[in-house]
């Protein structure tokens, strides 16, 4: 009989991998393709979902060809994917709406500041287990719906669909099945952690139409069969990549944990069948759900920037030409020379969750060489792990006794030793380093009966590397204190919009767009019956007055909108003003103004708004309609 395989796809932040595994969990073939990273503005990160799909279409047949196998020999396909990254697409044509917004993207930081002030903000974490930050899908969806006129209405009619990457890939592979798995759904901020279904309160909070959302399914079940690329393969599992790694590391029992060190790093602890809400900055997430069995939950400590700091050292600073060279360079010195790098490139994730933080290099003196910087880069991953483990221990009431690791950075011995040193526990690495792919394969294999049970999978786990702690406690404590001091320096760098502390040099177009988004937000708030209308009307009145005054004085454009009119008429007039300005005036300004003019006018516009706010506090406000 012909050999049978499980196929897994790992759609990661930087590349997509297709791997065939045999029954003993051994790799039979591996094909990988990178996709382009788009950084259109500081803090923005985008992917082209169509490119990711094209890459997948190439690597799947290539992986089969490399193994000399046919589709009939594949018992099932498991998909693991970068989580949270948000794709919108047209149900009819299947074309993505703009680029996908990647999990690292911080463009919604101001929106988050505003949402935090909303009455329902406190409930969000209780319902979905996640803090309000730029990281998750809901604010990204909201941002996309706000950007394109008419998109919200189309989403309400179900003409525009949302999915995380596995959902997008399954849609394409099956010719239109719109599903997501429960682990990915648990990263959107829209799923209720206990009912495992979309939550009405959360949908209303973010104003996201239910019609655009996929159906939530288990992590292991046959969703459908591929109809394209290589037709006839059962899609038998899907998991977020970090949950897939938890599965691949066979952390099936409560108390078992792993940390995957890739672009970012993610430590997950299996907490069993009850969700544990963190008091120390961990996320509560779904670990996996096997068929009809109850879901298994996890606590997660997410570190946004770890391997990507090494990439920045290589590509941004050009101090090394390949990632492994960082270890060689770091070994040219004995220690970090007092230098710390806190890579808050996407704000700070666990356990701090400061969307407005930005990175620092602290402790610079003329003594510091690129060797010290290389050490500081690696140590940043170690210290971030320490912060996460401390928080995890505090939440679970247990002390982690060993850390199972995997991912690209585990090739770095100096780093692995440093992690063992700062955690003061052994660090162990399994034989198969491709744990994400292996986890997706395990889940798919279980789903179709290729592997009978979890115990059999456990027996496949073999230790390949171990690092034991060797750092003196006093050194550990002193350096940890310095790290924490450096972390504090990153807080509060980016200020929210409409905060009087907004930096004076803000770009004009951004200032106007910020005003528009804030005005729309207040109008939306007015439609909410539970809202404090008097407060919102007074905020809206102040903002409209300041915005119109600045538009007239700085842009010399007359605004014929009276604040003294019925709220419905005012709403229509304001919406027309926003539409008109964004279609015409802003594009003209983009074409005609130089960057320095934009900054100067942005400063003037902000100053004029503030001036108005200061002198017109007693001017008439929008009339109450009750
Ligand atoms: N020897 C090394 N030392 C430190 N970092 C490394 C080393 N080798 C690879 N990396 C980092 O690991 C990351 C790649 O790991 P991988 O698990 O493939 O990531 P992902 O799945 O997130 O794409 C890159 O960010 C790279 O900079
Ligand atoms: O694709 P990776 O390995 O960088 O993982 C990304 C995470 O899933 C983001 O939450």
Coordinates of N, CA, C and O and ligand atoms in Angstrom, one line a residue, residues 10-15 17 35 47 80-85 102-104 135-136 184 187 240-243 260-266 283 300 302-304 349 436, ligand 2:
X10 N 1.9 26.1 7.4 CA 2.2 27.1 8.4 C 2.2 28.5 7.7 O 3.2 28.8 7.1
X11 N 1.1 29.2 7.8 CA 1.1 30.5 7.1 C 1.6 31.5 8.2 O 0.8 32.0 9.0
X12 N 2.9 31.9 8.2 CA 3.4 32.7 9.2 C 3.5 34.2 8.8 O 3.2 34.5 7.7
X13 N 4.1 35.0 9.7 CA 4.1 36.5 9.4 C 5.1 36.8 8.2 O 4.8 37.7 7.4
X14 N 6.1 36.0 8.1 CA 7.1 36.3 7.0 C 7.0 35.3 5.9 O 7.4 35.7 4.7
X15 N 6.5 34.1 6.1 CA 6.6 33.1 5.0 C 5.5 32.1 5.2 O 4.8 32.0 6.3
X17 N 4.8 27.9 4.8 CA 5.5 26.6 4.6 C 4.5 25.5 4.4 O 3.4 25.5 5.1
X35 N 6.7 36.1 1.7 CA 5.8 37.2 1.1 C 6.3 38.5 1.5 O 7.0 38.7 2.5
X47 N 0.1 43.1 4.6 CA 0.4 41.9 3.7 C -0.6 42.0 2.6 O -1.8 42.4 2.8
X80 N -2.0 26.0 10.1 CA -1.7 26.9 11.3 C -1.4 28.3 10.7 O -0.9 28.3 9.5
X81 N -1.7 29.3 11.4 CA -1.5 30.6 10.7 C -1.2 31.7 11.7 O -1.5 31.6 12.9
X82 N -0.5 32.8 11.2 CA -0.3 34.0 12.0 C -1.7 34.4 12.4 O -2.6 34.4 11.6
X83 N -1.8 34.8 13.6 CA -3.2 35.1 14.2 C -3.5 36.7 14.0 O -2.6 37.4 13.8
X84 N -4.7 37.0 14.3 CA -5.2 38.4 14.3 C -5.1 39.2 13.0 O -5.9 40.1 12.8
X85 N -4.2 38.9 12.2 CA -4.0 39.6 10.9 C -5.4 39.5 10.2 O -6.0 38.5 10.0
X102 N -1.7 43.6 9.5 CA -1.0 42.6 10.2 C -1.1 42.8 11.7 O -1.2 43.9 12.2
X103 N -1.0 41.7 12.5 CA -1.1 41.8 13.9 C -0.2 42.8 14.6 O -0.5 43.4 15.6
X104 N 1.0 43.1 14.0 CA 2.0 44.0 14.6 C 1.6 45.5 14.4 O 2.2 46.4 14.9
X135 N -3.4 45.1 18.9 CA -3.0 43.8 18.5 C -4.1 42.9 17.8 O -3.8 42.2 16.8
X136 N -5.3 43.0 18.3 CA -6.3 42.1 17.9 C -7.1 42.5 16.7 O -7.0 43.7 16.3
X184 N -8.5 30.8 16.5 CA -8.4 32.1 15.8 C -9.5 33.1 16.1 O -9.2 34.3 16.3
X187 N -9.0 35.3 19.0 CA -8.1 36.5 18.9 C -8.7 37.7 18.3 O -8.0 38.7 18.0
X240 N -4.6 28.7 15.4 CA -3.6 29.8 15.3 C -2.2 29.2 15.5 O -2.1 28.2 16.2
X241 N -1.2 29.8 15.0 CA 0.1 29.1 15.0 C 0.7 28.9 16.4 O 1.3 27.8 16.6
X242 N 0.4 29.8 17.3 CA 0.9 29.5 18.6 C 0.2 28.4 19.4 O 0.8 27.7 20.1
X243 N -1.1 28.3 19.1 CA -1.8 27.2 19.6 C -1.4 25.9 19.0 O -1.3 24.8 19.6
X260 N 7.4 29.8 21.9 CA 7.9 29.7 20.5 C 8.6 31.0 20.2 O 8.0 32.1 20.3
X261 N 9.8 30.9 19.8 CA 10.7 32.1 19.5 C 10.8 32.3 18.0 O 11.7 31.7 17.4
X262 N 10.0 33.1 17.5 CA 10.1 33.5 16.0 C 10.1 35.0 15.9 O 10.9 35.7 16.6
X263 N 9.4 35.5 14.9 CA 9.3 37.0 14.6 C 9.0 37.7 16.0 O 9.6 38.6 16.4
X264 N 7.9 37.2 16.6 CA 7.5 37.5 17.9 C 7.7 36.2 18.7 O 8.0 35.2 18.2
X265 N 7.5 36.3 20.0 CA 7.5 35.1 20.8 C 6.3 35.0 21.7 O 5.8 36.0 22.2
X266 N 5.9 33.7 21.9 CA 4.6 33.5 22.5 C 4.7 32.4 23.5 O 4.9 31.2 23.1
X283 N -3.0 37.1 28.4 CA -4.2 36.9 27.7 C -4.9 35.6 28.0 O -4.2 34.6 28.3
X300 N -1.7 33.2 27.9 CA -0.7 33.5 26.9 C 0.1 34.8 27.3 O -0.5 35.8 27.6
X302 N 2.4 37.3 25.2 CA 2.8 37.6 23.9 C 3.9 38.6 23.9 O 3.7 39.7 24.5
X303 N 5.0 38.4 23.2 CA 6.0 39.4 23.0 C 6.1 39.7 21.5 O 6.4 38.9 20.7
X304 N 5.8 41.0 21.2 CA 5.6 41.3 19.8 C 6.9 41.3 19.0 O 7.0 40.8 17.9
X349 N 3.7 44.7 24.4 CA 2.7 43.7 24.6 C 2.9 43.2 26.1 O 3.2 44.0 26.9
X436 N 5.2 24.3 15.0 CA 3.9 24.9 14.6 C 3.3 23.9 13.5 O 2.1 23.5 13.6
Ligands
LIG2 O1 3.7 34.0 12.3 P1 4.4 34.1 13.6 O2 5.1 32.9 14.0 O3 5.2 35.4 13.7 O4 3.3 34.3 14.8 C1 2.5 35.4 14.8 C2 1.4 35.3 15.9 O5 0.5 34.3 15.7 C3 0.8 36.6 16.2 O6 -0.2 36.5 17.2

